[in-house]
mmCIF file of C-alpha atoms in Angstrom:
data_model
loop_
_atom_site.group_PDB
_atom_site.id
_atom_site.type_symbol
_atom_site.label_atom_id
_atom_site.label_comp_id
_atom_site.label_asym_id
_atom_site.label_seq_id
_atom_site.Cartn_x
_atom_site.Cartn_y
_atom_site.Cartn_z
ATOM 1 C CA ILE A 235 59.214 46.591 50.648
ATOM 2 C CA ASP A 236 56.586 49.047 51.773
ATOM 3 C CA ALA A 237 57.535 52.740 51.371
ATOM 4 C CA THR A 238 54.570 54.137 53.255
ATOM 5 C CA PRO A 239 55.072 57.005 55.700
ATOM 6 C CA SER A 240 54.801 54.619 58.675
ATOM 7 C CA SER A 241 57.654 52.462 57.362
ATOM 8 C CA ILE A 242 59.743 55.556 56.589
ATOM 9 C CA GLU A 243 59.276 56.716 60.186
ATOM 10 C CA ASN A 244 61.123 53.577 61.284
ATOM 11 C CA SER A 245 64.031 54.124 58.872
ATOM 12 C CA MET A 246 67.543 55.393 59.523
ATOM 13 C CA ALA A 247 66.509 58.919 58.480
ATOM 14 C CA GLN A 248 64.654 59.387 61.742
ATOM 15 C CA LEU A 249 67.969 59.016 63.607
ATOM 16 C CA ILE A 250 69.327 62.191 61.978
ATOM 17 C CA PRO A 251 68.171 65.335 63.817
ATOM 18 C CA ALA A 252 66.063 67.846 61.891
ATOM 19 C CA HIS A 253 66.455 71.617 62.062
ATOM 20 C CA LYS A 254 64.650 74.658 60.681
ATOM 21 C CA TYR A 255 66.153 76.502 57.719
ATOM 22 C CA HIS A 256 67.117 80.123 58.317
ATOM 23 C CA LYS A 257 68.926 81.747 55.401
ATOM 24 C CA GLY A 258 72.541 82.570 56.185
ATOM 25 C CA THR A 259 72.613 80.932 59.619
ATOM 26 C CA GLY A 260 72.449 77.207 58.871
ATOM 27 C CA PRO A 261 75.085 74.501 58.642
ATOM 28 C CA VAL A 262 77.603 74.479 55.809
ATOM 29 C CA GLY A 263 75.405 72.170 53.712
ATOM 30 C CA ASP A 264 72.558 74.713 53.765
ATOM 31 C CA GLU A 265 74.575 77.378 51.934
ATOM 32 C CA ASP A 266 73.476 76.342 48.438
ATOM 33 C CA GLY A 267 69.876 76.786 49.506
ATOM 34 C CA ILE A 268 68.673 73.980 47.215
ATOM 35 C CA CYS A 269 67.558 70.447 48.012
ATOM 36 C CA ALA A 270 69.437 68.119 45.642
ATOM 37 C CA VAL A 271 66.638 65.540 45.853
ATOM 38 C CA CYS A 272 63.665 67.668 44.730
ATOM 39 C CA LEU A 273 65.716 70.561 43.242
ATOM 40 C CA SER A 274 63.606 73.154 45.093
ATOM 41 C CA GLU A 275 65.027 76.065 47.053
ATOM 42 C CA PHE A 276 64.889 75.924 50.829
ATOM 43 C CA GLU A 277 62.254 78.255 52.239
ATOM 44 C CA GLU A 278 62.526 80.065 55.557
ATOM 45 C CA GLY A 279 61.398 77.803 58.419
ATOM 46 C CA GLU A 280 61.310 74.547 56.425
ATOM 47 C CA GLU A 281 62.460 71.403 58.219
ATOM 48 C CA LEU A 282 65.813 70.103 56.940
ATOM 49 C CA ARG A 283 68.133 67.252 57.809
ATOM 50 C CA THR A 284 71.901 67.625 57.547
ATOM 51 C CA LEU A 285 73.826 64.402 56.981
ATOM 52 C CA PRO A 286 76.377 63.915 59.767
ATOM 53 C CA GLU A 287 79.472 63.011 57.716
ATOM 54 C CA CYS A 288 79.360 65.355 54.711
ATOM 55 C CA LEU A 289 77.060 68.070 56.125
ATOM 56 C CA HIS A 290 74.882 68.237 53.001
ATOM 57 C CA SER A 291 71.342 69.380 53.809
ATOM 58 C CA TYR A 292 68.003 68.350 52.320
ATOM 59 C CA HIS A 293 64.306 68.848 52.979
ATOM 60 C CA ALA A 294 63.485 66.337 55.723
ATOM 61 C CA PRO A 295 60.740 64.528 53.728
ATOM 62 C CA CYS A 296 62.994 64.334 50.636
ATOM 63 C CA ILE A 297 66.003 62.832 52.405
ATOM 64 C CA ASP A 298 63.749 60.580 54.498
ATOM 65 C CA MET A 299 62.404 59.001 51.306
ATOM 66 C CA TRP A 300 65.926 58.757 49.812
ATOM 67 C CA LEU A 301 67.390 57.134 52.932
ATOM 68 C CA TYR A 302 64.583 54.588 53.015
ATOM 69 C CA SER A 303 66.220 52.883 50.024
ATOM 70 C CA HIS A 304 69.808 54.246 50.073
ATOM 71 C CA SER A 305 72.457 54.577 52.786
ATOM 72 C CA ASN A 306 74.530 57.334 51.229
ATOM 73 C CA CYS A 307 74.419 61.042 50.402
ATOM 74 C CA PRO A 308 72.687 61.849 47.084
ATOM 75 C CA ILE A 309 75.386 64.428 46.269
ATOM 76 C CA CYS A 310 78.749 62.978 47.319
ATOM 77 C CA ARG A 311 77.813 59.344 48.089
ATOM 78 C CA SER A 312 79.428 59.475 51.539
ATOM 79 C CA ASP A 313 77.959 57.169 54.167
ATOM 80 C CA ALA A 314 74.791 58.681 55.624
ATOM 81 C CA THR A 315 74.651 56.340 58.621
ATOM 82 C CA PRO A 316 74.944 58.359 61.839
ATOM 83 C CA SER A 317 77.993 57.413 63.893
ATOM 84 C CA PRO A 318 77.467 55.829 67.343
ATOM 85 C CA GLN A 319 78.623 59.080 68.989
ATOM 86 C CA ILE A 320 75.788 60.989 67.342
ATOM 87 C CA LEU A 321 73.247 58.303 68.248
ATOM 88 C CA ARG A 322 74.304 57.995 71.904
ATOM 89 C CA PRO A 323 71.656 59.395 74.279
ATOM 90 C CA ARG A 324 72.639 62.749 75.713
ATOM 91 C CA ASP A 325 72.415 61.368 79.281
ATOM 92 C CA SER A 326 75.151 58.807 78.593
ATOM 93 C CA ALA A 327 77.632 61.289 77.144
ATOM 94 C CA GLY A 328 80.517 61.941 79.476
ATOM 95 C CA PRO A 329 82.429 65.208 79.906
ATOM 96 C CA GLU A 330 85.109 64.054 77.448
ATOM 97 C CA ASP A 331 82.407 63.408 74.828
ATOM 98 C CA MET A 332 80.882 66.829 75.370
ATOM 99 C CA ALA A 333 84.298 68.473 75.058
ATOM 100 C CA ALA A 334 84.846 66.631 71.787
ATOM 101 C CA GLY A 335 81.386 67.638 70.486
ATOM 102 C CA MET A 336 80.271 64.015 70.351
ATOM 103 C CA VAL A 337 76.705 64.353 71.599
ATOM 104 C CA GLN A 338 73.414 64.043 69.783
ATOM 105 C CA ASN A 339 72.759 67.764 69.318
ATOM 106 C CA VAL A 340 76.211 68.694 68.042
ATOM 107 C CA ASP A 341 76.489 72.173 66.530
ATOM 108 C CA VAL A 342 77.296 71.385 62.909
ATOM 109 C CA GLN A 343 78.270 75.005 62.263
ATOM 110 C CA SER A 344 81.419 74.534 64.318
ATOM 111 C CA ARG A 345 82.628 71.543 62.300
ATOM 112 C CA THR A 346 85.451 72.151 59.863
ATOM 113 C CA MET A 347 85.870 70.541 56.483
#
């Protein structure tokens, strides 16, 4: 299997939205401030991905490479596959989905553990 950047672009990782790291304002998984894949601290403005089920965050390139060959979280091993509600195009989300927070750009800060 080819692990070149072009093949990674077509992987499941690209279905998980990326966000910029801002210390103290990110999702729950950003609080440690360290990427568990490369073991480097997050720097202000770096692009991260937060896994939808467990909310652990990683540098986007690090988790992209991990998810190319794995389908779980490197920390807790929970399923990293985005749920259909997260993948559904925003245009097809109905009012009940929006009320339940089940749209693509869900605010992960409001989720509870």
